[in-house]
CSV table of C-alpha atoms in Angstrom, one decimal:
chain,number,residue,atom,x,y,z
A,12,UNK,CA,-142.3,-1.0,94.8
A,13,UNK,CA,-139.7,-1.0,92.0
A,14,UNK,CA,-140.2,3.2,91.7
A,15,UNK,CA,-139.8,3.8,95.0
A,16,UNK,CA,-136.4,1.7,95.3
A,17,UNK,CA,-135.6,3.3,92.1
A,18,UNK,CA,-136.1,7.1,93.3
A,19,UNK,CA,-134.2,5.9,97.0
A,20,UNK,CA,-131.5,4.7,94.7
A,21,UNK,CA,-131.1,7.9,92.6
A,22,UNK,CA,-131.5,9.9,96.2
A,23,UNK,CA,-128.7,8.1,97.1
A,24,UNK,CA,-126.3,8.7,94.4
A,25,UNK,CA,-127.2,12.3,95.0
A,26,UNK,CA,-126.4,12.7,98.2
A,27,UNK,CA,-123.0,10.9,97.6
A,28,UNK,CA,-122.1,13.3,94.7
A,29,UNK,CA,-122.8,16.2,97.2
A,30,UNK,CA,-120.6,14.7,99.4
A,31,UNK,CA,-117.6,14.3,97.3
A,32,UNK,CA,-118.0,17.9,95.5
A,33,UNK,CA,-117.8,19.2,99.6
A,34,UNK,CA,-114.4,17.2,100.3
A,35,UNK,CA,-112.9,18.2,96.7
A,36,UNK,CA,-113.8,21.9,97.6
A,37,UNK,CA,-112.9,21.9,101.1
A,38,UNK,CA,-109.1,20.1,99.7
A,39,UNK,CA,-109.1,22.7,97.0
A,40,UNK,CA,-109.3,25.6,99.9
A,41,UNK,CA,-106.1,24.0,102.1
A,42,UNK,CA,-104.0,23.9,98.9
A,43,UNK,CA,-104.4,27.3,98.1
A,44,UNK,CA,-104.1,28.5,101.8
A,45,UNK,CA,-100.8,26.8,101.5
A,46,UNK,CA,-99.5,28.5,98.6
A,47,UNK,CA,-100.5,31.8,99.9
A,48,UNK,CA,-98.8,31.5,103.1
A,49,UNK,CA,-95.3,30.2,101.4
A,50,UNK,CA,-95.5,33.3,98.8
A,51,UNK,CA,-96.3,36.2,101.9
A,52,UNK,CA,-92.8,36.7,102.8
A,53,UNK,CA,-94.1,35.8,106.7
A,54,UNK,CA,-92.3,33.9,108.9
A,55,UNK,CA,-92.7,30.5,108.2
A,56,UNK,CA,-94.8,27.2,110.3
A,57,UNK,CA,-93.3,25.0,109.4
A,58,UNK,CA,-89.9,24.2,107.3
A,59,UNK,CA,-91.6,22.6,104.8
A,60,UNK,CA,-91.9,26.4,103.1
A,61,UNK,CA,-89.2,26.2,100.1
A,62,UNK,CA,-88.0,29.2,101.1
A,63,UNK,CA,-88.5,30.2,104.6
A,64,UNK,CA,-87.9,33.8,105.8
A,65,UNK,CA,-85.1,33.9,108.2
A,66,UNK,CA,-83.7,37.2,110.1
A,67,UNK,CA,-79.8,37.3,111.2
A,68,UNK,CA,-78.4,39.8,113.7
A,69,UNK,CA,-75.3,40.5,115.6
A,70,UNK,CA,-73.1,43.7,116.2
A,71,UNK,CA,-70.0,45.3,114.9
A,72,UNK,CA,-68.5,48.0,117.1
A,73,UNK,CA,-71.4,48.0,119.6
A,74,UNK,CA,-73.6,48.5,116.5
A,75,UNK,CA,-76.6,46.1,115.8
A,76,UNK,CA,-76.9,44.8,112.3
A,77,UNK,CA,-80.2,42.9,110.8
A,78,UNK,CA,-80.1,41.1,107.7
A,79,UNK,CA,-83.7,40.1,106.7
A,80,UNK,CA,-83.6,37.5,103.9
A,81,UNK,CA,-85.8,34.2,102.4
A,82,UNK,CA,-83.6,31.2,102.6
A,83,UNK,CA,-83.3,29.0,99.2
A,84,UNK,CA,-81.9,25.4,99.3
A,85,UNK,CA,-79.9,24.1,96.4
A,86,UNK,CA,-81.6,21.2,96.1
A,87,UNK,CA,-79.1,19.4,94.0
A,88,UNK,CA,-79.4,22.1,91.5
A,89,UNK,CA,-76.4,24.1,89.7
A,90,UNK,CA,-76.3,28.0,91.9
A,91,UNK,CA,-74.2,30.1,90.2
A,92,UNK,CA,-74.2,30.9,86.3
A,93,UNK,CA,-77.8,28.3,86.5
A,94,UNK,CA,-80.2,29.7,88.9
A,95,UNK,CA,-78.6,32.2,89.7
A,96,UNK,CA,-77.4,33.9,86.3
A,97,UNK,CA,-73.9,35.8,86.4
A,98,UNK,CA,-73.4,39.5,85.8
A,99,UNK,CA,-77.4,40.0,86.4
A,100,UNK,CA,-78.7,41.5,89.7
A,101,UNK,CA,-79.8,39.1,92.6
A,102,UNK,CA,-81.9,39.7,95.2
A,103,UNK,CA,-79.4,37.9,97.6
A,104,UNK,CA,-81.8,35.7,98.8
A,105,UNK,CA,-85.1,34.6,98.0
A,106,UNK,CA,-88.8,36.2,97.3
A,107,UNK,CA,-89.1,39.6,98.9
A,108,UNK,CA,-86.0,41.4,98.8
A,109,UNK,CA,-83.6,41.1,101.1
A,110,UNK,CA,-83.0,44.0,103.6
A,111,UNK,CA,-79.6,45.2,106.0
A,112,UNK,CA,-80.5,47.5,108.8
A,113,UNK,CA,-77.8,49.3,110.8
A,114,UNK,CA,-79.1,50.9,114.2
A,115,UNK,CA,-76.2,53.5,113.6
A,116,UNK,CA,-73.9,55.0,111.0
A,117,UNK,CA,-71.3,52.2,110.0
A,118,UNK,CA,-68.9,51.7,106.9
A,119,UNK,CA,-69.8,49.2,104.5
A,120,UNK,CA,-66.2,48.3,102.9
A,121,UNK,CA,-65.0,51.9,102.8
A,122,UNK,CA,-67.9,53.8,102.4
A,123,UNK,CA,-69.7,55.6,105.5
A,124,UNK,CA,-73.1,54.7,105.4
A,125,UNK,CA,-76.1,56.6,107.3
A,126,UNK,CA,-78.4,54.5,110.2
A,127,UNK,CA,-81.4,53.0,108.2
A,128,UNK,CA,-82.5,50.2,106.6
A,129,UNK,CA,-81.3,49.1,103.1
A,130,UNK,CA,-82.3,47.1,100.1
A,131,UNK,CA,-79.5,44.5,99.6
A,132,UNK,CA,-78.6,43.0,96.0
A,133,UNK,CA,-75.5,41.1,94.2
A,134,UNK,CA,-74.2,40.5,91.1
A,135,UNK,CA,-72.3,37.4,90.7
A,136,UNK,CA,-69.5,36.9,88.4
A,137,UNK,CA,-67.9,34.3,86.7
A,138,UNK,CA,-63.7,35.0,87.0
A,139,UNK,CA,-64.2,38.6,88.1
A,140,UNK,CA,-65.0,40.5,92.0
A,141,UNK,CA,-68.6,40.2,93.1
A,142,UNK,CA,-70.3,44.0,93.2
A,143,UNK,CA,-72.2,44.0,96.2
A,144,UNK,CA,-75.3,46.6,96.7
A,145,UNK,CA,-76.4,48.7,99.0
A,146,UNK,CA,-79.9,50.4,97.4
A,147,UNK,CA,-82.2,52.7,99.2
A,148,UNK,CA,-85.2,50.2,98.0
A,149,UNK,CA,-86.2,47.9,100.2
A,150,UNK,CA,-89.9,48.0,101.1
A,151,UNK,CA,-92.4,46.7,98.8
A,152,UNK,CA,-95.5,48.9,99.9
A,153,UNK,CA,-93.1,52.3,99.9
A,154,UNK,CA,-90.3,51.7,97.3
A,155,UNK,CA,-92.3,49.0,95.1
A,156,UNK,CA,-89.5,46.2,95.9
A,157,UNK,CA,-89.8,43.1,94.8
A,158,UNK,CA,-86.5,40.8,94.9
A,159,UNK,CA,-84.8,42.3,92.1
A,160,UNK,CA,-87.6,42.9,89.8
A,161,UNK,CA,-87.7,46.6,90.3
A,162,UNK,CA,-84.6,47.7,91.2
A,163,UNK,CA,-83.1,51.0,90.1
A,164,UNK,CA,-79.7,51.4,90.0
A,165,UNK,CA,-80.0,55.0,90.6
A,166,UNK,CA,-81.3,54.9,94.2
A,167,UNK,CA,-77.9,52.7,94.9
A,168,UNK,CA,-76.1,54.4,98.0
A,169,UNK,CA,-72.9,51.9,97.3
A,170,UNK,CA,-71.1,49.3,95.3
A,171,UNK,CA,-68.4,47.2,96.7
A,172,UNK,CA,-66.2,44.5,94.8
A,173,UNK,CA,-65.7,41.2,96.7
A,174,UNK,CA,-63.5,38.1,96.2
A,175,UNK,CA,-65.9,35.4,97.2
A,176,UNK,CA,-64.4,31.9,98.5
A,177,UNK,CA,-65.1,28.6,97.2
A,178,UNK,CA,-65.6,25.7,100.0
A,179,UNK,CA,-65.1,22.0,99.7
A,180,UNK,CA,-68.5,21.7,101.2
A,181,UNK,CA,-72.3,22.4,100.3
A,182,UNK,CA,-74.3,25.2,102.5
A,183,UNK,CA,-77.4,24.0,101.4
A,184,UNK,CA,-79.4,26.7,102.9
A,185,UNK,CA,-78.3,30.3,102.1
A,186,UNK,CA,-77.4,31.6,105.2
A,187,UNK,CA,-76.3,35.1,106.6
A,188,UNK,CA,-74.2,35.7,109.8
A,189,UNK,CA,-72.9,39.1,111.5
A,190,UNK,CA,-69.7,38.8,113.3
A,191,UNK,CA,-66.0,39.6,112.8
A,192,UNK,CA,-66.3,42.5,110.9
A,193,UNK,CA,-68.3,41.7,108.5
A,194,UNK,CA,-71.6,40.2,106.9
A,195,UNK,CA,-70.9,36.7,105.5
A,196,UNK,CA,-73.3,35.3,103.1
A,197,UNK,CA,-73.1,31.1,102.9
A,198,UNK,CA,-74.6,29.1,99.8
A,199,UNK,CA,-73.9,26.2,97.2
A,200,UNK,CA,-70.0,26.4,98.0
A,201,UNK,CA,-69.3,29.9,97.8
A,202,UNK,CA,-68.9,32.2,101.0
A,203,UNK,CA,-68.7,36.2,100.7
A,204,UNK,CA,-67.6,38.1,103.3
A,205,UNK,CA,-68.6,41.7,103.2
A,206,UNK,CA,-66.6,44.0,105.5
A,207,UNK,CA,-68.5,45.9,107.7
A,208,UNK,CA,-66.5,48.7,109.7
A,209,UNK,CA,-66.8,51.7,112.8
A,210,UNK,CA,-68.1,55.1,111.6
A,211,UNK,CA,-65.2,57.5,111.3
A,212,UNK,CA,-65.2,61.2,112.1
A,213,UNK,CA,-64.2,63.3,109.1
């Protein structure tokens, strides 16, 4: 009698060890699911992804823009010369790079640009003019792009110095609008406003 409550007893613990290997696995699985959707670059579920993809449009001189960007917070953290190092190249936003599309030819700053679909970069400075980027490399599959990781300085189509403005108050999402002329890029305190203008005939 003793044997058979001993083997019942052993079966038990058995089964119960089977049991909590299952639920560790299966918790295992939704934490990596998790982590692969807030790394794809996808439009998020939820906002609980640290850095959600977000898309801004509008139009300048009947022209549609689209800025395509991931959306860091500063989550009490110091931006600019800490995160986000100066006189370095920054993806202006956050995992994939970020991306300007113009439906037609427009100027960015002074320069005539071509319709088509750019990389965008910056390079933040600490008492000097912003240089921002327009760069031919945008997609990661055709160009190998990757935030700023690969990005070649010869395939830039334009540079343009910008005064950016310090605000009083905290953006805490980057944000990027299309309207009055020009891009404006919002984050930490710091706003740039990138002129945008009609193509002119030469």
């Amino acid at each position: 009698m003793m044997i058979k409550k001993l083997k019942f007893y052993l079966l038990f613990l058995v089964i119960l060890g089977l049991a909590q290997s299952c639920g560790q696995q299966k918790s295992d699985t939704v934490g990596e699911s998790d982590s692969i959707e807030e790394s794809s670059g996808s439009e998020p579920a939820s906002t609980s992804i640290a850095s959600p993809r977000k898309t801004a449009t509008g139009e300048i001189g009947g022209v549609k823009i689209t800025v395509d960007y991931g959306s860091p917070a500063v989550k009490g953290r110091e931006i600019w010369g800490g995160l986000e190092a100066y006189d370095k190249v920054w993806r202006a936003g956050a995992n994939e790079t970020t991306s300007i599309e113009f439906a037609q030819a427009l100027k960015f700053g002074e320069t005539q640009v071509p319709a088509g679909k750019y990389g965008f970069y910056l390079i933040p400075k600490e008492s000097a003019p912003w240089v921002a980027i327009l760069n031919k490399d945008w997609n990661r599959d055709e160009h190998g792009a990757w935030g700023a990781y690969n990005y070649n300085e010869d395939n830039d189509v334009v540079r343009l110095e910008i005064n950016p403005v310090w605000l009083e108050e905290v953006e805490e999402r980057l944000k990027y609008t299309v309207e009055n002329n020009s891009i404006t890029l919002n984050w930490e305190k710091v706003q740039l406003n990138i002129p945008i203008g009609e193509q002119t005939a030469e």
